[in-house]
Tab-separated table of C-alpha atoms in Angstrom:
chain	number	residue	atom	x	y	z
A	1	UNK	CA	-1.505	-24.957	20.061
A	2	UNK	CA	-4.256	-23.898	22.433
A	3	UNK	CA	-7.329	-26.075	22.940
A	4	UNK	CA	-10.550	-24.649	24.300
A	5	UNK	CA	-14.088	-25.819	24.877
A	6	UNK	CA	-16.920	-24.246	22.901
A	7	UNK	CA	-20.499	-25.562	23.100
A	8	UNK	CA	-19.298	-28.752	24.748
A	9	UNK	CA	-16.734	-29.422	22.058
A	10	UNK	CA	-12.939	-29.280	22.442
A	11	UNK	CA	-11.492	-27.293	19.519
A	12	UNK	CA	-7.978	-26.289	18.533
A	13	UNK	CA	-7.212	-22.572	18.156
A	14	UNK	CA	-4.527	-20.926	16.014
A	15	UNK	CA	-2.158	-18.158	17.170
A	16	UNK	CA	-4.867	-15.514	16.657
A	17	UNK	CA	-7.393	-17.481	18.703
A	18	UNK	CA	-9.379	-18.456	15.602
A	19	UNK	CA	-10.396	-22.063	14.875
A	20	UNK	CA	-7.431	-24.048	13.624
A	21	UNK	CA	-9.626	-26.543	11.776
A	22	UNK	CA	-12.753	-25.425	9.948
A	23	UNK	CA	-14.224	-28.910	10.359
A	24	UNK	CA	-14.635	-28.079	14.080
A	25	UNK	CA	-17.138	-25.359	13.203
A	26	UNK	CA	-20.873	-25.704	13.634
A	27	UNK	CA	-23.660	-23.285	14.485
A	28	UNK	CA	-23.406	-23.902	18.213
A	29	UNK	CA	-19.649	-23.289	18.195
A	30	UNK	CA	-20.384	-20.059	16.278
A	31	UNK	CA	-22.839	-18.957	18.964
A	32	UNK	CA	-20.270	-19.644	21.710
A	33	UNK	CA	-17.562	-17.738	19.793
A	34	UNK	CA	-19.990	-14.840	19.357
A	35	UNK	CA	-20.650	-14.657	23.095
A	36	UNK	CA	-16.892	-14.483	23.631
A	37	UNK	CA	-16.781	-11.553	21.163
A	38	UNK	CA	-19.431	-9.757	23.206
A	39	UNK	CA	-22.323	-10.630	20.886
A	40	UNK	CA	-25.000	-12.423	22.926
A	41	UNK	CA	-27.233	-13.355	20.023
A	42	UNK	CA	-26.751	-14.215	16.356
A	43	UNK	CA	-29.746	-12.727	14.554
A	44	UNK	CA	-30.627	-13.150	10.847
A	45	UNK	CA	-28.505	-10.191	9.722
A	46	UNK	CA	-25.478	-11.557	11.540
A	47	UNK	CA	-26.030	-15.007	10.023
A	48	UNK	CA	-26.274	-13.384	6.591
A	49	UNK	CA	-22.797	-11.931	7.046
A	50	UNK	CA	-21.342	-15.105	8.565
A	51	UNK	CA	-22.722	-17.317	5.804
A	52	UNK	CA	-21.518	-14.924	3.124
A	53	UNK	CA	-18.030	-15.000	4.662
A	54	UNK	CA	-17.949	-18.785	4.751
A	55	UNK	CA	-19.050	-18.971	1.122
A	56	UNK	CA	-16.411	-16.428	0.053
A	57	UNK	CA	-13.705	-18.234	1.978
A	58	UNK	CA	-14.601	-21.522	0.350
A	59	UNK	CA	-14.445	-19.919	-3.100
A	60	UNK	CA	-11.381	-17.685	-2.657
A	61	UNK	CA	-9.371	-19.120	0.228
A	62	UNK	CA	-9.308	-15.795	2.064
A	63	UNK	CA	-11.841	-14.059	4.291
A	64	UNK	CA	-13.267	-10.954	2.544
A	65	UNK	CA	-12.336	-7.380	3.502
A	66	UNK	CA	-14.923	-4.954	4.891
A	67	UNK	CA	-15.038	-3.235	1.512
A	68	UNK	CA	-15.903	-6.487	-0.193
A	69	UNK	CA	-18.420	-7.353	2.508
A	70	UNK	CA	-20.163	-4.014	2.008
A	71	UNK	CA	-20.192	-4.386	-1.744
A	72	UNK	CA	-21.414	-7.952	-1.938
A	73	UNK	CA	-23.123	-9.144	1.256
A	74	UNK	CA	-26.034	-6.685	1.105
A	75	UNK	CA	-25.129	-5.214	4.516
A	76	UNK	CA	-23.683	-1.693	4.517
A	77	UNK	CA	-20.610	-0.610	6.491
A	78	UNK	CA	-22.600	1.251	9.144
A	79	UNK	CA	-24.712	-1.793	9.882
A	80	UNK	CA	-21.672	-4.087	9.857
A	81	UNK	CA	-20.186	-2.037	12.691
A	82	UNK	CA	-23.481	-2.216	14.579
A	83	UNK	CA	-23.695	-5.988	14.099
A	84	UNK	CA	-20.051	-6.667	14.983
A	85	UNK	CA	-18.851	-3.720	17.088
A	86	UNK	CA	-15.120	-3.032	17.047
A	87	UNK	CA	-14.025	-4.848	13.914
A	88	UNK	CA	-16.582	-6.467	11.635
A	89	UNK	CA	-14.229	-8.310	9.274
A	90	UNK	CA	-12.074	-9.680	12.094
A	91	UNK	CA	-14.933	-10.605	14.434
A	92	UNK	CA	-17.241	-12.073	11.809
A	93	UNK	CA	-14.366	-14.162	10.431
A	94	UNK	CA	-13.652	-15.583	13.889
A	95	UNK	CA	-17.312	-16.409	14.509
A	96	UNK	CA	-17.528	-17.945	11.034
A	97	UNK	CA	-14.700	-20.305	12.024
A	98	UNK	CA	-12.250	-18.769	9.541
A	99	UNK	CA	-8.683	-17.585	10.051
A	100	UNK	CA	-8.132	-13.871	10.673
A	101	UNK	CA	-8.376	-12.030	7.307
A	102	UNK	CA	-4.899	-11.516	5.868
A	103	UNK	CA	-3.897	-8.075	7.062
A	104	UNK	CA	-2.752	-5.801	4.298
A	105	UNK	CA	0.778	-4.547	4.670
B	1	UNK	CA	7.660	-9.607	-35.142
B	2	UNK	CA	6.367	-10.297	-31.637
B	3	UNK	CA	5.030	-7.596	-29.403
B	4	UNK	CA	5.641	-6.870	-25.747
B	5	UNK	CA	3.458	-4.120	-24.371
B	6	UNK	CA	3.964	-2.278	-21.070
B	7	UNK	CA	1.099	-0.216	-19.629
B	8	UNK	CA	2.307	2.517	-17.303
B	9	UNK	CA	5.688	4.270	-17.276
B	10	UNK	CA	6.067	4.860	-13.554
B	11	UNK	CA	8.794	3.276	-11.459
B	12	UNK	CA	7.933	-0.350	-12.255
B	13	UNK	CA	7.071	0.089	-15.943
B	14	UNK	CA	10.168	2.175	-16.662
B	15	UNK	CA	12.446	-0.355	-14.953
B	16	UNK	CA	10.947	-3.202	-16.984
B	17	UNK	CA	11.307	-1.244	-20.223
B	18	UNK	CA	14.988	-0.614	-19.556
B	19	UNK	CA	15.777	-4.141	-18.450
B	20	UNK	CA	14.003	-5.798	-21.373
B	21	UNK	CA	15.170	-3.335	-24.051
B	22	UNK	CA	18.784	-4.131	-23.312
B	23	UNK	CA	18.437	-7.893	-23.863
B	24	UNK	CA	15.578	-8.659	-26.260
B	25	UNK	CA	16.518	-9.144	-29.925
B	26	UNK	CA	15.220	-6.082	-31.780
B	27	UNK	CA	14.527	-8.155	-34.886
B	28	UNK	CA	12.232	-10.449	-32.939
B	29	UNK	CA	10.561	-8.284	-30.322
B	30	UNK	CA	9.015	-4.878	-30.504
B	31	UNK	CA	8.612	-3.288	-27.067
B	32	UNK	CA	6.051	-0.517	-26.584
B	33	UNK	CA	5.247	1.476	-23.447
B	34	UNK	CA	2.088	3.552	-22.943
B	35	UNK	CA	1.483	6.273	-20.364
B	36	UNK	CA	-0.810	9.300	-20.315
B	37	UNK	CA	1.648	11.545	-18.450
B	38	UNK	CA	4.970	12.967	-19.593
B	39	UNK	CA	6.307	13.802	-16.121
B	40	UNK	CA	7.902	11.277	-13.790
B	41	UNK	CA	7.306	11.984	-10.101
B	42	UNK	CA	9.710	10.799	-7.440
B	43	UNK	CA	6.855	9.855	-5.119
B	44	UNK	CA	9.005	9.118	-2.021
B	45	UNK	CA	9.976	12.802	-2.153
B	46	UNK	CA	6.390	14.066	-1.686
B	47	UNK	CA	6.759	13.401	2.057
B	48	UNK	CA	9.428	16.109	2.366
B	49	UNK	CA	7.569	18.875	0.512
B	50	UNK	CA	5.188	19.937	3.334
B	51	UNK	CA	8.212	20.601	5.560
B	52	UNK	CA	10.065	22.654	2.955
B	53	UNK	CA	12.866	20.064	2.664
B	54	UNK	CA	12.119	19.396	-1.015
B	55	UNK	CA	10.456	21.659	-3.553
B	56	UNK	CA	8.407	20.631	-6.550
B	57	UNK	CA	11.466	20.793	-8.827
B	58	UNK	CA	13.287	18.203	-6.670
B	59	UNK	CA	10.768	15.471	-7.392
B	60	UNK	CA	9.976	15.832	-11.100
B	61	UNK	CA	11.802	14.961	-14.301
B	62	UNK	CA	10.586	14.231	-17.827
B	63	UNK	CA	9.793	10.534	-18.265
B	64	UNK	CA	11.650	10.501	-21.586
B	65	UNK	CA	14.959	11.039	-19.742
B	66	UNK	CA	14.648	7.480	-18.459
B	67	UNK	CA	13.583	5.687	-21.626
B	68	UNK	CA	16.122	3.939	-23.852
B	69	UNK	CA	16.673	6.026	-27.008
B	70	UNK	CA	15.094	3.463	-29.334
B	71	UNK	CA	11.988	2.928	-27.154
B	72	UNK	CA	8.570	2.990	-28.777
B	73	UNK	CA	6.643	5.368	-26.479
B	74	UNK	CA	2.960	6.247	-26.792
B	75	UNK	CA	1.580	9.128	-24.713
B	76	UNK	CA	-2.112	8.395	-24.384
B	77	UNK	CA	-4.846	7.461	-21.973
B	78	UNK	CA	-5.807	3.810	-22.116
B	79	UNK	CA	-9.464	2.953	-22.575
B	80	UNK	CA	-9.301	-0.726	-21.750
B	81	UNK	CA	-7.554	-4.047	-21.908
B	82	UNK	CA	-9.276	-6.881	-23.751
B	83	UNK	CA	-7.341	-9.809	-22.306
B	84	UNK	CA	-9.198	-12.493	-24.228
B	85	UNK	CA	-8.398	-10.760	-27.542
B	86	UNK	CA	-4.798	-9.993	-26.517
B	87	UNK	CA	-5.253	-6.330	-27.222
B	88	UNK	CA	-5.419	-2.907	-25.633
B	89	UNK	CA	-7.678	-0.062	-26.775
B	90	UNK	CA	-6.364	3.491	-26.400
B	91	UNK	CA	-8.468	6.608	-25.762
B	92	UNK	CA	-8.544	7.528	-29.458
B	93	UNK	CA	-9.761	3.977	-30.272
B	94	UNK	CA	-6.352	2.969	-31.558
B	95	UNK	CA	-5.776	-0.773	-31.014
B	96	UNK	CA	-2.501	-2.265	-29.777
B	97	UNK	CA	-2.120	-6.022	-29.942
B	98	UNK	CA	0.378	-7.917	-27.819
B	99	UNK	CA	1.981	-11.298	-27.270
B	100	UNK	CA	3.030	-10.422	-23.727
B	101	UNK	CA	1.463	-7.675	-21.612
B	102	UNK	CA	2.947	-6.099	-18.481
B	103	UNK	CA	0.491	-4.112	-16.367
B	104	UNK	CA	2.242	-1.409	-14.319
B	105	UNK	CA	-0.547	1.126	-13.948
B	106	UNK	CA	0.037	1.798	-10.248
B	107	UNK	CA	-2.332	3.039	-7.549
B	108	UNK	CA	-3.904	6.415	-6.835
B	109	UNK	CA	-5.616	8.080	-3.911
B	110	UNK	CA	-9.429	8.252	-4.006
B	111	UNK	CA	-10.588	10.834	-1.440
B	112	UNK	CA	-14.082	10.574	-3.001
B	113	UNK	CA	-14.425	7.163	-1.313
B	114	UNK	CA	-14.833	8.784	2.121
B	115	UNK	CA	-17.849	10.983	2.833
B	116	UNK	CA	-16.888	14.626	3.342
B	117	UNK	CA	-13.163	14.107	2.760
B	118	UNK	CA	-13.139	16.032	-0.495
B	119	UNK	CA	-15.466	18.634	1.013
B	120	UNK	CA	-15.186	22.396	1.381
B	121	UNK	CA	-12.060	22.127	3.559
B	122	UNK	CA	-10.169	20.076	0.952
B	123	UNK	CA	-6.724	21.615	0.455
B	124	UNK	CA	-7.714	24.372	2.934
B	125	UNK	CA	-7.635	22.524	6.278
B	126	UNK	CA	-7.791	18.968	4.934
B	127	UNK	CA	-4.813	17.754	2.916
B	128	UNK	CA	-3.188	14.725	1.358
B	129	UNK	CA	0.510	14.432	0.667
B	130	UNK	CA	0.303	11.568	-1.831
B	131	UNK	CA	-0.111	13.993	-4.749
B	132	UNK	CA	2.162	16.863	-5.752
B	133	UNK	CA	-0.808	19.255	-5.464
B	134	UNK	CA	-1.642	18.095	-1.936
B	135	UNK	CA	1.980	18.169	-0.755
B	136	UNK	CA	2.517	21.715	-2.116
B	137	UNK	CA	-0.790	23.006	-0.674
B	138	UNK	CA	0.181	21.610	2.727
B	139	UNK	CA	3.623	23.215	2.492
B	140	UNK	CA	1.975	26.618	1.979
B	141	UNK	CA	-0.413	25.990	4.859
B	142	UNK	CA	2.314	24.969	7.336
B	143	UNK	CA	4.409	28.075	6.543
B	144	UNK	CA	1.809	30.320	8.152
B	145	UNK	CA	0.282	27.929	10.692
B	146	UNK	CA	0.568	29.049	14.321
B	147	UNK	CA	-0.302	25.692	15.865
B	148	UNK	CA	-3.306	23.656	16.986
B	149	UNK	CA	-4.480	20.082	16.486
B	150	UNK	CA	-2.694	18.239	13.681
B	151	UNK	CA	-4.379	14.921	12.946
B	152	UNK	CA	-2.961	12.334	10.572
B	153	UNK	CA	-5.534	9.746	9.512
B	154	UNK	CA	-5.151	6.590	7.439
B	155	UNK	CA	-8.559	5.785	5.940
B	156	UNK	CA	-8.035	2.125	5.063
B	157	UNK	CA	-5.336	-0.331	4.064
B	158	UNK	CA	-3.583	-1.079	1.774
B	159	UNK	CA	-1.789	2.201	1.069
B	160	UNK	CA	1.318	3.080	-0.889
B	161	UNK	CA	4.406	3.206	1.317
B	162	UNK	CA	2.787	2.126	4.613
B	163	UNK	CA	5.579	3.805	6.623
B	164	UNK	CA	5.036	7.254	5.069
B	165	UNK	CA	2.281	8.283	7.544
B	166	UNK	CA	4.628	7.542	10.464
B	167	UNK	CA	7.445	9.424	8.790
B	168	UNK	CA	5.073	12.330	8.334
B	169	UNK	CA	4.316	12.685	12.053
B	170	UNK	CA	7.982	12.181	12.991
B	171	UNK	CA	8.988	14.938	10.565
B	172	UNK	CA	6.169	17.174	11.813
B	173	UNK	CA	7.514	16.794	15.374
B	174	UNK	CA	10.969	17.787	14.155
B	175	UNK	CA	9.691	20.656	11.931
B	176	UNK	CA	7.537	22.318	14.588
B	177	UNK	CA	10.289	21.900	17.204
B	178	UNK	CA	12.716	23.714	14.916
B	179	UNK	CA	10.143	26.444	14.330
B	180	UNK	CA	9.841	26.818	18.098
B	181	UNK	CA	6.092	26.098	18.254
B	182	UNK	CA	6.086	22.368	19.102
B	183	UNK	CA	4.383	23.127	22.431
B	184	UNK	CA	1.488	24.699	20.496
B	185	UNK	CA	1.034	21.730	18.157
B	186	UNK	CA	-0.778	18.588	19.251
B	187	UNK	CA	0.145	15.722	16.904
B	188	UNK	CA	-2.299	12.807	16.731
B	189	UNK	CA	-1.834	9.626	14.671
B	190	UNK	CA	-5.178	7.957	13.945
B	191	UNK	CA	-5.050	4.543	12.249
B	192	UNK	CA	-7.450	1.696	11.398
B	193	UNK	CA	-4.696	-0.766	12.390
B	194	UNK	CA	-4.396	-2.228	15.894
B	195	UNK	CA	-0.959	-0.551	16.298
B	196	UNK	CA	1.500	1.936	14.790
B	197	UNK	CA	2.419	-0.441	11.934
B	198	UNK	CA	1.265	-3.644	10.291
B	199	UNK	CA	3.944	-5.995	11.655
B	200	UNK	CA	3.966	-6.771	15.421
B	201	UNK	CA	7.649	-6.252	16.394
B	202	UNK	CA	8.107	-3.143	14.269
B	203	UNK	CA	4.729	-1.891	15.477
B	204	UNK	CA	5.845	-2.082	19.126
B	205	UNK	CA	9.155	-0.332	18.453
B	206	UNK	CA	7.607	2.359	16.238
B	207	UNK	CA	4.830	2.812	18.807
B	208	UNK	CA	7.535	3.601	21.395
B	209	UNK	CA	8.939	6.241	19.060
B	210	UNK	CA	5.507	7.889	18.866
B	211	UNK	CA	5.382	7.941	22.648
B	212	UNK	CA	8.897	9.346	22.983
B	213	UNK	CA	8.088	12.105	20.512
B	214	UNK	CA	4.866	12.966	22.330
B	215	UNK	CA	2.634	11.921	19.442
B	216	UNK	CA	-0.786	10.642	20.456
B	217	UNK	CA	-1.847	7.293	18.960
B	218	UNK	CA	-5.442	6.191	18.330
B	219	UNK	CA	-5.835	2.680	16.900
B	220	UNK	CA	-8.682	0.621	15.381
B	221	UNK	CA	-10.273	3.815	14.032
B	222	UNK	CA	-12.104	3.174	10.740
B	223	UNK	CA	-13.174	6.541	9.393
B	224	UNK	CA	-16.779	6.847	8.194
B	225	UNK	CA	-16.888	10.573	7.410
B	226	UNK	CA	-15.331	14.006	7.768
B	227	UNK	CA	-17.463	16.715	9.349
B	228	UNK	CA	-16.268	19.866	7.565
B	229	UNK	CA	-18.320	22.222	9.733
B	230	UNK	CA	-17.254	20.924	13.145
B	231	UNK	CA	-13.785	19.967	11.913
B	232	UNK	CA	-13.792	16.396	13.127
B	233	UNK	CA	-13.463	12.890	11.784
B	234	UNK	CA	-16.003	10.281	12.835
B	235	UNK	CA	-15.522	6.514	12.824
B	236	UNK	CA	-18.097	3.886	11.874
B	237	UNK	CA	-18.595	3.165	15.562
B	238	UNK	CA	-19.214	6.895	16.215
B	239	UNK	CA	-15.928	7.825	17.849
B	240	UNK	CA	-14.830	11.403	17.089
B	241	UNK	CA	-11.468	13.121	16.734
B	242	UNK	CA	-11.267	16.931	16.441
B	243	UNK	CA	-8.749	18.586	14.158
B	244	UNK	CA	-7.532	22.019	13.125
B	245	UNK	CA	-5.637	20.488	10.244
B	246	UNK	CA	-6.307	17.001	8.926
B	247	UNK	CA	-3.686	15.181	6.878
B	248	UNK	CA	-5.434	12.227	5.298
B	249	UNK	CA	-4.131	9.154	3.532
B	250	UNK	CA	-7.243	8.532	1.416
B	251	UNK	CA	-8.266	5.118	0.090
B	252	UNK	CA	-5.704	3.871	-2.424
B	253	UNK	CA	-7.067	2.164	-5.522
B	254	UNK	CA	-5.729	0.710	-8.743
B	255	UNK	CA	-6.355	2.547	-12.011
B	256	UNK	CA	-9.950	2.915	-13.300
B	257	UNK	CA	-8.712	1.229	-16.464
B	258	UNK	CA	-8.534	-2.045	-14.526
B	259	UNK	CA	-12.209	-1.739	-13.515
B	260	UNK	CA	-13.200	-0.820	-17.096
B	261	UNK	CA	-11.406	-3.964	-18.256
B	262	UNK	CA	-13.154	-6.131	-15.642
B	263	UNK	CA	-9.781	-7.329	-14.366
B	264	UNK	CA	-9.621	-6.033	-10.790
B	265	UNK	CA	-10.730	-6.813	-7.251
B	266	UNK	CA	-12.905	-4.474	-5.159
B	267	UNK	CA	-10.039	-1.941	-5.059
B	268	UNK	CA	-9.153	-2.291	-8.777
B	269	UNK	CA	-6.000	-4.238	-7.987
B	270	UNK	CA	-5.192	-7.052	-10.400
B	271	UNK	CA	-5.196	-10.594	-8.945
B	272	UNK	CA	-1.592	-11.728	-9.368
B	273	UNK	CA	0.420	-14.828	-8.459
B	274	UNK	CA	2.382	-13.662	-5.426
B	275	UNK	CA	5.542	-15.512	-6.455
B	276	UNK	CA	5.755	-15.436	-10.256
B	277	UNK	CA	3.928	-12.087	-10.770
B	278	UNK	CA	1.858	-13.638	-13.539
B	279	UNK	CA	-1.808	-12.637	-13.710
B	280	UNK	CA	-3.954	-15.221	-11.914
B	281	UNK	CA	-6.214	-15.410	-14.949
B	282	UNK	CA	-4.175	-14.880	-18.117
B	283	UNK	CA	-0.950	-16.704	-18.987
B	284	UNK	CA	0.525	-13.935	-21.142
B	285	UNK	CA	-0.200	-11.093	-18.724
B	286	UNK	CA	2.158	-10.088	-15.906
B	287	UNK	CA	1.588	-7.461	-13.238
B	288	UNK	CA	4.144	-5.454	-11.275
B	289	UNK	CA	4.319	-2.762	-8.597
B	290	UNK	CA	1.351	-1.021	-7.000
B	291	UNK	CA	-1.103	-2.412	-9.589
B	292	UNK	CA	-0.969	-5.943	-8.117
B	293	UNK	CA	-3.108	-7.328	-5.291
B	294	UNK	CA	-0.026	-8.868	-3.627
B	295	UNK	CA	0.169	-8.821	0.177
B	296	UNK	CA	3.487	-6.942	-0.059
B	297	UNK	CA	4.129	-3.246	0.505
B	298	UNK	CA	3.259	-0.875	-2.319
B	299	UNK	CA	6.622	0.873	-2.628
B	300	UNK	CA	9.425	1.614	-5.058
B	301	UNK	CA	11.863	-0.734	-3.331
B	302	UNK	CA	9.341	-3.540	-3.665
B	303	UNK	CA	8.744	-2.753	-7.352
B	304	UNK	CA	12.516	-2.841	-7.803
B	305	UNK	CA	12.853	-6.298	-6.222
B	306	UNK	CA	9.840	-7.489	-8.238
B	307	UNK	CA	11.446	-6.165	-11.436
B	308	UNK	CA	14.444	-8.509	-11.001
B	309	UNK	CA	12.078	-11.465	-10.616
B	310	UNK	CA	9.712	-10.465	-13.415
B	311	UNK	CA	12.621	-9.870	-15.794
B	312	UNK	CA	13.773	-13.475	-15.317
B	313	UNK	CA	10.245	-14.814	-15.669
B	314	UNK	CA	9.515	-12.889	-18.875
B	315	UNK	CA	12.715	-14.271	-20.385
B	316	UNK	CA	11.671	-17.793	-19.359
B	317	UNK	CA	8.271	-17.390	-20.967
B	318	UNK	CA	9.808	-15.983	-24.144
B	319	UNK	CA	12.050	-19.061	-24.301
B	320	UNK	CA	8.963	-21.227	-23.990
B	321	UNK	CA	9.424	-22.430	-20.412
B	322	UNK	CA	7.480	-21.735	-17.230
B	323	UNK	CA	8.300	-18.754	-15.002
B	324	UNK	CA	10.568	-20.114	-12.262
B	325	UNK	CA	11.846	-17.059	-10.361
B	326	UNK	CA	9.923	-16.429	-7.165
B	327	UNK	CA	9.245	-13.111	-5.464
B	328	UNK	CA	9.463	-13.419	-1.663
B	329	UNK	CA	7.683	-10.173	-0.748
B	330	UNK	CA	10.959	-8.398	0.026
B	331	UNK	CA	10.606	-4.761	1.141
B	332	UNK	CA	13.298	-2.395	2.384
B	333	UNK	CA	12.216	0.941	3.805
B	334	UNK	CA	14.120	3.859	5.222
B	335	UNK	CA	11.873	5.592	7.741
B	336	UNK	CA	12.674	9.254	8.351
B	337	UNK	CA	12.352	9.865	12.065
B	338	UNK	CA	13.135	13.593	12.200
B	339	UNK	CA	16.103	15.609	13.537
B	340	UNK	CA	18.365	14.188	10.808
B	341	UNK	CA	17.870	10.561	11.804
B	342	UNK	CA	16.213	7.536	10.302
B	343	UNK	CA	15.142	3.959	10.998
B	344	UNK	CA	15.557	1.090	8.523
B	345	UNK	CA	13.337	-1.966	8.142
B	346	UNK	CA	13.859	-5.000	5.884
B	347	UNK	CA	11.270	-7.776	5.627
B	348	UNK	CA	9.332	-10.123	3.344
B	349	UNK	CA	6.094	-12.174	3.202
B	350	UNK	CA	7.204	-14.520	5.990
B	351	UNK	CA	9.719	-12.599	8.077
B	352	UNK	CA	8.664	-9.474	9.916
B	353	UNK	CA	11.132	-6.581	10.378
B	354	UNK	CA	13.890	-7.610	12.818
B	355	UNK	CA	16.717	-5.677	14.469
B	356	UNK	CA	20.315	-6.061	13.227
B	357	UNK	CA	22.749	-4.583	10.691
B	358	UNK	CA	22.226	-4.073	6.943
B	359	UNK	CA	23.346	-4.961	4.317
B	360	UNK	CA	26.616	-6.332	5.772
B	361	UNK	CA	26.036	-8.554	8.846
B	362	UNK	CA	27.538	-7.011	11.996
B	363	UNK	CA	28.907	-4.060	10.012
B	364	UNK	CA	26.056	-2.169	8.439
B	365	UNK	CA	26.515	0.674	7.732
B	366	UNK	CA	22.763	0.754	8.317
B	367	UNK	CA	21.032	-0.337	11.524
B	368	UNK	CA	17.719	-2.171	11.404
B	369	UNK	CA	14.893	-0.951	13.651
B	370	UNK	CA	17.167	1.615	15.299
B	371	UNK	CA	17.277	5.365	14.917
B	372	UNK	CA	20.625	6.529	13.448
B	373	UNK	CA	22.045	9.387	11.399
B	374	UNK	CA	23.452	6.870	8.893
B	375	UNK	CA	19.953	5.562	8.135
B	376	UNK	CA	18.905	9.120	7.320
B	377	UNK	CA	21.830	9.490	4.897
B	378	UNK	CA	20.671	6.248	3.278
B	379	UNK	CA	17.281	7.814	2.619
B	380	UNK	CA	18.798	11.038	1.270
B	381	UNK	CA	21.131	9.074	-0.995
B	382	UNK	CA	18.266	6.964	-2.256
B	383	UNK	CA	16.824	9.790	-4.373
B	384	UNK	CA	20.103	10.045	-6.260
B	385	UNK	CA	20.232	6.279	-6.720
B	386	UNK	CA	16.617	6.318	-7.894
B	387	UNK	CA	17.167	8.854	-10.661
B	388	UNK	CA	20.585	7.592	-11.732
B	389	UNK	CA	20.413	3.806	-11.387
B	390	UNK	CA	17.119	2.346	-10.275
B	391	UNK	CA	14.841	3.651	-13.049
B	392	UNK	CA	17.421	2.721	-15.670
B	393	UNK	CA	17.273	-0.878	-14.519
B	394	UNK	CA	20.890	-0.965	-13.319
B	395	UNK	CA	21.725	-3.562	-10.671
B	396	UNK	CA	21.830	-2.189	-7.123
B	397	UNK	CA	24.006	-3.689	-4.369
B	398	UNK	CA	20.931	-5.110	-2.593
B	399	UNK	CA	19.683	-8.628	-3.309
B	400	UNK	CA	16.122	-8.968	-4.550
B	401	UNK	CA	15.542	-11.890	-2.152
B	402	UNK	CA	15.570	-10.933	1.517
B	403	UNK	CA	18.559	-12.220	3.504
B	404	UNK	CA	18.507	-13.302	7.169
B	405	UNK	CA	22.222	-12.454	7.517
B	406	UNK	CA	22.780	-9.712	10.085
B	407	UNK	CA	19.296	-10.003	11.561
B	408	UNK	CA	18.689	-10.853	15.233
B	409	UNK	CA	15.761	-13.128	16.045
C-alpha cells in the first residue's frame, strides 16, 4: 500500500490513490489533495459539495453519483464540472477523503 | 390462501412465475403476475435489427406463450405499491394484497433526461436501439445511408447490457464493410467511462479491438446536450463531437411506478440486498433483474442467475427461515464482434472478466476474451435457448455461481 505525504502528514492510499483511512482526512489534507487534482483553491461552493459527499458517505456507505449530487447538493451539473473539471464525482470523492465511487457495471 | 404477487412479466418475472408455479402447493399459494403489455420482446435481439440480421418478427412473441396454463395473469398498468400495507394498486384502482411481493418491473430508456436528445432529429438522424421502434427506424435509415460520421454515445451508466454499445460498433464495421462503403463511414465510440468497458482487463482487450477495427474511441465524455441544428453532441466540460447519425444509449431508469411508490433511488432502481435479493427496506419484498440497484450488469443472463438464487430464497422464506442463497453478481455475455465472430466474457462482483475456456476448463467450446466463430454460434443459439428453455425456468447447463475453472489469472 502506497504512503504519501499531504500537508505534513503521512497517509496511506488505496489502489485508486484515494485515502485508505478516512480518519487521516482533515481540511488541510483536502486542500493538498485538491492541488494534486489541479484545483488550487477550495472555495465555498467546492466545500459545499465536499461536505455533502462526506455526509452522504457516512449515511449510505457509498459516495454519491453525479445525478444524486445534482439532485441533492444544490449545485447543478454544469457548475459541478466547472468546480471539479474532468470528473466531479471522482475528484470530489478523492478530495473528500472517500474511496472512488463504486463504478456501475 | 396466501398470495404471492409478481410485478412485471419480462424475462425475470416470467422465469420466477414458471419456477414457483411448478413447486408451490396450489391449495396454499395463489400466484399472480401483473404486466401492462401482452408482447414479450427478446431484447438482446434489438441489436441485430439495424443491420437487417433480425426483423421485428424475430424478437416478439405473445407473453402468454410462456406462462404456465393455470397462471393468474392480470394485464394492467400498476399505479403504485403500498409496501407498508402489503398491497398494490392497479390503474383502475383495483387492489391486490400480497404476502410476498416480487418486483421485476425492469428498466427503460429515458431520452428526455438529456437536453435536445429527443429533439427534432429524433428517429431521423438521432436513434436508439434499445426499443423496437428505435431499432426499426435505424434499420430503415441505414438501408439508404451513403456514409458519413456515425457516432455512438452512452449518456450515463448504468445501462442495460453494457456490452451492447460495443457490439453495435463492431457490427456496424462489419455491415458497412460488406456493403462496400466502410471507407466512407467514420465510426466513433463516445463513452463517459475511462475506457471501452467497465472492467480494466476486458476494457484493455476490447479497446484493442476498437483500434484494430478502425473505430475511434473518446472516453470520459459526459454528454450535456445534443445540438440538433449543428448536429453535434456537447459534454458538460464543453467538448464537442460532430455527427451525421447519432446512435444514443439514453439514460436508463427503473419504472415510474417505483418513484410513485417512493421506493427507488435517484434512477428509480429499488435498493436491494446484493446477495439475497431481498428489498433493503421490506422483509416480504424481493427484487430481481433490471429493477434492482445491484452493482451487477443489467442483462438477461444475470436475471437468469438471480432467478436460481431468488427461487431458493423465496422457498426458504415460505418455510419460515431466512434467505440463505447468495447471488455473486455472475454475468455471462456473448459479445458479437462482426464478420461472424464473437467474444465471450464471464465475471462476477469480485472477479473481472479473464481469458480462458468456457464452460469446460481447457476444452470450451467457448473462448473467453478471444474472438472466435464458436462464440458467435453461442450467441445465435442463445435466442433459441431463451425462447425454449430460459423463460420457462428450465435449468440451463451453466451454474448460477461463477466458476474460476478454466480461467487464466
